[in-house]
Coordinates of C-alpha atoms in Angstrom, one line a residue:
X43 CA -5.8 9.9 20.8
X44 CA -5.5 12.5 18.1
X45 CA -8.3 14.4 16.4
X46 CA -8.4 11.7 13.7
X47 CA -9.5 8.8 15.9
X48 CA -6.1 7.3 16.0
X49 CA -2.8 8.7 17.2
X50 CA 0.9 8.0 18.0
X51 CA 0.0 6.1 21.1
X52 CA -2.1 3.7 19.1
X53 CA 0.7 3.2 16.6
X54 CA 3.2 2.5 19.4
X55 CA 0.7 0.0 20.8
X56 CA 0.4 -1.6 17.4
X57 CA 4.2 -1.9 17.1
X58 CA 4.2 -3.9 20.3
X59 CA 1.3 -6.1 19.2
X60 CA 2.9 -6.8 15.8
X61 CA 6.3 -7.8 17.2
X62 CA 7.1 -11.3 16.0
X63 CA 3.9 -11.3 13.7
X64 CA 5.3 -9.3 10.8
X65 CA 8.7 -8.5 9.4
X66 CA 10.6 -5.4 10.4
X67 CA 11.5 -4.5 6.9
X68 CA 14.8 -3.1 5.9
X69 CA 15.6 0.4 4.6
X70 CA 18.2 0.1 1.9
X71 CA 20.1 2.7 -0.1
X72 CA 19.2 3.1 -3.8
X73 CA 22.4 4.3 -5.5
X74 CA 20.7 4.5 -8.9
X75 CA 18.2 7.0 -7.6
X76 CA 20.5 9.1 -5.5
X77 CA 22.0 12.2 -7.2
X78 CA 25.5 13.6 -7.7
X79 CA 24.3 16.7 -5.9
X80 CA 24.1 14.7 -2.7
X81 CA 20.5 13.6 -2.5
X82 CA 20.3 10.2 -0.8
X83 CA 17.4 7.9 -1.7
X84 CA 16.5 4.9 0.5
X85 CA 13.8 2.3 -0.2
X86 CA 11.6 0.8 2.6
X87 CA 11.0 -2.7 1.4
X88 CA 7.5 -3.7 2.5
X89 CA 7.7 -6.1 -0.4
X90 CA 9.6 -8.4 2.0
X91 CA 6.5 -9.1 4.2
X92 CA 5.4 -12.8 4.2
X93 CA 2.4 -11.8 2.1
X94 CA 4.5 -9.6 -0.2
X95 CA 2.9 -6.3 0.9
X96 CA 2.5 -3.9 3.8
X97 CA -1.2 -4.7 4.2
X98 CA -0.2 -7.5 6.6
X99 CA 0.5 -4.9 9.3
X100 CA -3.0 -3.4 9.4
X101 CA -4.8 -6.7 9.0
X102 CA -2.9 -8.4 11.8
X103 CA -3.3 -5.4 14.1
X104 CA -7.1 -5.4 13.5
X105 CA -7.4 -9.2 14.2
X106 CA -5.4 -8.7 17.4
X107 CA -7.8 -5.9 18.5
X108 CA -10.9 -8.0 17.9
X109 CA -12.8 -9.5 20.8
X110 CA -13.1 -13.3 21.0
X111 CA -16.7 -12.9 19.8
X112 CA -15.6 -10.9 16.8
X113 CA -13.2 -13.6 15.8
X114 CA -15.7 -16.3 16.3
X115 CA -18.2 -14.7 13.9
X116 CA -15.5 -14.7 11.2
X117 CA -14.1 -11.7 9.3
X118 CA -15.0 -10.3 5.9
X119 CA -13.4 -7.6 3.7
X120 CA -13.2 -6.3 0.2
X121 CA -9.8 -6.0 -1.5
X122 CA -7.9 -5.3 -4.7
X123 CA -5.6 -8.1 -3.6
X124 CA -3.0 -7.2 -1.0
X125 CA -5.3 -6.4 1.9
X126 CA -7.3 -9.6 1.3
X127 CA -4.1 -11.6 1.4
X128 CA -3.1 -9.9 4.6
X129 CA -6.5 -10.7 6.2
X130 CA -6.3 -14.3 5.0
X131 CA -2.8 -14.7 6.5
X132 CA -3.8 -13.1 9.8
X133 CA -7.1 -15.0 10.0
X134 CA -5.3 -18.3 9.4
X135 CA -2.9 -17.5 12.2
X136 CA -5.9 -16.9 14.6
X137 CA -7.9 -19.8 13.3
X138 CA -10.6 -17.5 12.1
X139 CA -12.9 -17.9 9.0
X140 CA -12.2 -15.2 6.4
X141 CA -14.2 -14.1 3.3
X142 CA -12.7 -11.8 0.8
X143 CA -14.9 -10.0 -1.7
X144 CA -13.2 -8.8 -4.9
X145 CA -14.1 -7.3 -8.3
X146 CA -13.4 -8.9 -11.7
X147 CA -10.5 -6.4 -12.2
X148 CA -8.3 -8.1 -9.6
X149 CA -5.6 -10.1 -11.3
X150 CA -5.9 -13.9 -11.0
X151 CA -2.5 -14.3 -9.3
X152 CA -3.8 -12.2 -6.3
X153 CA -7.1 -14.1 -6.2
X154 CA -5.2 -17.4 -6.1
X155 CA -2.8 -16.3 -3.4
X156 CA -5.8 -15.5 -1.1
X157 CA -7.4 -18.8 -1.8
X158 CA -4.1 -20.6 -1.1
X159 CA -4.2 -19.1 2.4
X160 CA -7.5 -20.7 3.1
X161 CA -9.8 -17.7 2.7
X162 CA -13.1 -17.9 0.8
X163 CA -13.1 -15.5 -2.3
X164 CA -16.2 -14.0 -3.8
X165 CA -15.9 -12.2 -7.1
X166 CA -18.5 -9.5 -7.3
X167 CA -19.0 -6.8 -9.9
X168 CA -16.5 -4.6 -11.7
X169 CA -15.3 -2.3 -8.9
X170 CA -14.3 -2.5 -5.2
X171 CA -17.5 -0.5 -4.4
X172 CA -19.6 -3.3 -5.9
X173 CA -17.5 -5.9 -3.9
X174 CA -18.3 -3.9 -0.8
X175 CA -22.0 -4.4 -1.3
X176 CA -21.4 -8.1 -0.7
X177 CA -19.4 -7.3 2.4
X178 CA -22.3 -5.3 3.8
X179 CA -24.7 -8.2 3.1
X180 CA -22.5 -10.6 5.0
X181 CA -22.1 -8.3 8.0
X182 CA -25.9 -7.5 8.2
X183 CA -27.2 -11.0 7.5
X184 CA -24.5 -13.3 8.9
X185 CA -22.9 -11.2 11.6
X186 CA -19.4 -11.3 10.2
X187 CA -16.8 -8.7 11.4
X188 CA -15.7 -6.2 8.8
X189 CA -12.0 -5.6 8.5
X190 CA -11.8 -2.5 6.4
X191 CA -8.9 -2.2 3.9
X192 CA -8.0 1.3 5.1
X193 CA -10.7 3.4 6.9
X194 CA -10.3 1.8 10.3
X195 CA -8.2 3.0 13.4
X196 CA -6.6 -0.4 14.1
X197 CA -5.7 -0.8 10.4
X198 CA -4.2 2.7 10.3
X199 CA -2.3 2.1 13.5
X200 CA -0.8 -1.0 12.0
X201 CA 0.3 0.7 8.8
X202 CA 1.7 3.6 10.9
X203 CA 4.3 1.3 12.4
X204 CA 6.2 1.7 9.1
X205 CA 6.7 5.3 10.1
X206 CA 8.1 4.4 13.4
X207 CA 10.5 2.0 11.9
X208 CA 11.5 4.6 9.3
X209 CA 12.4 7.1 11.9
X210 CA 14.3 4.6 14.0
X211 CA 16.5 3.8 10.9
X212 CA 16.6 7.3 9.3
X213 CA 15.9 10.1 11.9
X214 CA 17.1 12.8 9.5
X215 CA 14.7 12.0 6.7
X216 CA 13.5 15.1 4.8
X217 CA 10.8 13.6 2.5
X218 CA 8.8 10.3 2.3
X219 CA 7.2 9.3 -0.9
X220 CA 4.2 6.9 -0.4
X221 CA 1.8 5.1 -2.8
X222 CA -1.7 6.5 -2.4
X223 CA -5.0 4.8 -2.8
X224 CA -7.6 4.6 0.0
X225 CA -5.1 6.4 2.3
X226 CA -4.5 3.7 4.9
X227 CA -0.7 3.4 4.2
X228 CA 0.0 7.1 3.8
X229 CA -2.4 8.0 6.5
X230 CA -0.8 5.8 9.1
X231 CA 2.7 6.9 8.1
X232 CA 1.7 10.5 8.2
X233 CA 0.2 10.2 11.7
X234 CA 3.5 8.8 13.0
X235 CA 5.9 11.0 11.1
X236 CA 4.1 14.4 11.6
X237 CA 3.7 13.8 15.3
X238 CA 7.4 13.1 15.7
X239 CA 9.0 15.3 12.9
X240 CA 6.4 17.9 11.9
X241 CA 8.7 19.4 9.2
X242 CA 9.0 16.1 7.2
X243 CA 7.4 16.3 3.7
X244 CA 5.0 13.5 2.9
X245 CA 4.1 13.0 -0.8
X246 CA 1.4 10.7 -2.0
X247 CA 1.5 9.1 -5.5
X248 CA -1.5 7.6 -7.3
X249 CA -2.5 6.5 -10.7
X250 CA -3.7 8.8 -13.4
X251 CA -6.7 6.4 -14.1
X252 CA -9.2 6.7 -11.3
X253 CA -7.3 8.3 -8.5
X254 CA -10.2 8.3 -6.0
X255 CA -8.4 10.1 -3.1
X256 CA -7.0 12.8 -5.3
X257 CA -10.4 13.5 -6.9
X258 CA -11.9 13.6 -3.5
X259 CA -9.4 16.1 -2.3
X260 CA -10.2 18.3 -5.3
X261 CA -13.9 18.0 -4.5
X262 CA -13.5 18.7 -0.8
X263 CA -15.0 15.4 0.2
X264 CA -15.3 11.7 -0.8
X265 CA -16.5 11.1 -4.4
X266 CA -16.9 8.1 -6.5
X267 CA -14.6 7.5 -9.5
X268 CA -14.7 5.1 -12.4
X269 CA -12.3 2.2 -11.6
X270 CA -10.1 1.2 -14.6
X271 CA -7.6 -1.5 -15.2
X272 CA -4.0 -0.4 -14.4
X273 CA -0.5 -1.8 -13.9
X274 CA -0.9 -0.4 -10.4
X275 CA -4.0 -2.5 -9.7
X276 CA -3.4 -2.3 -6.0
X277 CA -4.1 1.5 -6.1
X278 CA -7.6 1.1 -7.6
X279 CA -10.9 1.4 -5.8
X280 CA -12.7 4.2 -4.1
X281 CA -12.3 5.7 -0.7
X282 CA -15.9 5.3 0.3
X283 CA -18.5 8.0 0.4
X284 CA -18.8 7.5 4.2
X285 CA -15.0 7.8 4.7
X286 CA -14.4 8.7 8.4
X287 CA -10.7 8.6 8.9
X288 CA -8.3 8.5 5.9
X289 CA -9.8 11.4 4.0
X290 CA -9.3 14.0 6.7
X291 CA -5.8 12.6 7.6
X292 CA -4.6 12.8 4.0
X293 CA -6.2 16.2 3.5
X294 CA -4.5 17.7 6.6
X295 CA -1.2 15.9 6.9
X296 CA 0.0 15.0 3.3
X297 CA 2.0 17.8 1.8
X298 CA 1.6 17.0 -1.9
X299 CA -0.2 14.5 -4.1
X300 CA 0.8 13.4 -7.6
X301 CA -0.2 11.0 -10.3
X302 CA 1.8 9.0 -12.7
X303 CA 1.0 7.5 -16.1
X304 CA 1.0 3.8 -17.1
X305 CA 4.3 4.1 -19.1
X306 CA 6.0 5.8 -16.1
X307 CA 4.9 3.0 -13.8
X308 CA 6.3 0.4 -16.2
X309 CA 9.6 2.3 -16.5
X310 CA 9.8 2.4 -12.7
X311 CA 9.2 -1.3 -12.3
X312 CA 11.9 -2.0 -14.9
X313 CA 14.3 0.4 -13.2
X314 CA 13.9 -1.2 -9.8
X315 CA 14.6 -4.6 -11.4
X316 CA 17.6 -3.8 -13.5
X317 CA 19.2 -1.1 -11.3
X318 CA 18.3 -2.3 -7.8
X319 CA 17.5 -6.0 -8.4
X320 CA 14.1 -5.7 -6.9
X321 CA 10.7 -7.1 -8.0
X322 CA 7.9 -4.7 -7.4
X323 CA 4.3 -4.5 -8.4
X324 CA 3.0 -1.5 -10.3
X325 CA 1.5 0.2 -7.2
X326 CA 4.7 -0.2 -5.3
X327 CA 6.8 1.5 -8.0
X328 CA 4.9 4.8 -8.3
X329 CA 7.2 6.6 -5.9
X330 CA 10.2 5.6 -8.0
X331 CA 8.4 6.9 -11.1
X332 CA 8.1 10.3 -9.4
X333 CA 11.9 10.4 -8.9
X334 CA 12.7 9.1 -12.4
X335 CA 10.6 11.9 -14.0
X336 CA 11.5 14.6 -11.5
X337 CA 7.8 15.2 -10.6
X338 CA 8.2 16.4 -7.0
X339 CA 9.9 19.5 -5.7
X340 CA 11.7 20.5 -2.5
X341 CA 12.5 16.9 -1.5
X342 CA 15.6 17.8 0.6
X343 CA 18.7 15.8 0.9
X344 CA 17.4 12.5 2.4
X345 CA 14.4 10.8 0.7
X346 CA 12.7 7.6 1.7
X347 CA 10.4 5.8 -0.8
X348 CA 7.9 3.1 0.3
X349 CA 8.1 0.0 -1.9
X350 CA 4.7 -1.3 -0.8
X351 CA 4.6 -4.8 -2.4
X352 CA 5.7 -7.3 -4.9
X353 CA 2.5 -9.3 -5.6
X354 CA 2.7 -9.0 -9.4
X355 CA 1.9 -11.5 -12.1
X356 CA 5.4 -12.7 -13.0
X357 CA 4.6 -13.4 -16.7
X358 CA 3.4 -9.8 -17.0
X359 CA 6.4 -8.5 -15.0
X360 CA 8.9 -10.4 -17.1
X361 CA 7.4 -8.9 -20.3
X362 CA 7.7 -5.4 -18.8
X363 CA 11.3 -5.6 -17.7
X364 CA 12.4 -7.4 -20.9
X365 CA 11.0 -4.7 -23.1
X366 CA 12.6 -1.9 -21.0
X367 CA 16.1 -3.2 -20.4
X368 CA 18.5 -0.2 -20.2
X369 CA 20.8 0.0 -23.2
X370 CA 23.7 0.8 -20.9
X371 CA 23.5 -2.7 -19.5
X372 CA 24.0 -4.2 -22.9
X373 CA 27.2 -2.1 -23.5
X374 CA 28.4 -3.1 -20.0
X375 CA 28.1 -6.8 -20.8
X376 CA 25.2 -7.4 -18.4
X377 CA 23.5 -10.7 -19.2
X378 CA 21.4 -11.5 -16.1
X379 CA 17.7 -11.2 -16.5
X380 CA 14.3 -12.9 -16.2

């Protein structure tokens, strides 16, 4: 066990527990993002999980770790979408009741996907913090088990398995670029990578609108931020004023944090579609936005980018990629598209 309440031994145990329960996602080269100077960029496609996002790893590991009594009482969480879907998927596999509390800012496609998996959805307030109030009520008055979206050792260990897979496929990686919200994804990956390759650079990328973790790092401790609508809706929400695990992990182990603007997110989504034939949600494309706009320094020769999910409203996605079709594709006679 590390000083952070979770360590490499927990992540290795999670990898064993998750075998056969989640997809070991591929790491694929991205020729359109690699450079003539020799930088190789590879994409870790967590968008290929059965639920469309990495969150399935942490949710499944948490359900695995619960006692029989904990499962019997049912599970509850708050979510901006992907975690709730992961909890709903894992709970259905275990035959466990699941309640997912969400704010009004969560897109309807993500709400519907959770309901389709059999979970009960409760829409509460205009932020994830307000949705969390309903979670607390259900835990205190109905004895349900809380599956935190990120600030939980079992959830962190589950997300950390991405780091183990990454090193198995790319042991010479120099830098890893990871979407940053509450810190569960980047925290788990950082715990795994920094333990095994201390020199690897880990870069977190968040939204310019309401980047709770980045504002908390500036303040020296968890702070509340105003939650706003964004193309990267999965990166919204606070980190919790009582944050115990992810804040210190991100503070100590992440080398650089950056933000990207809405137009840069849209450009990255379109780039992934037209150049790499990939569908990504806004929160999953932020690492690509960093590369497209050359926002990070000292990346080294081998860079991995985590593509965290694809749970995007397809009507909105189609509009984004149609209006940002590269002119070079027109001259090359490219006609495929949404």
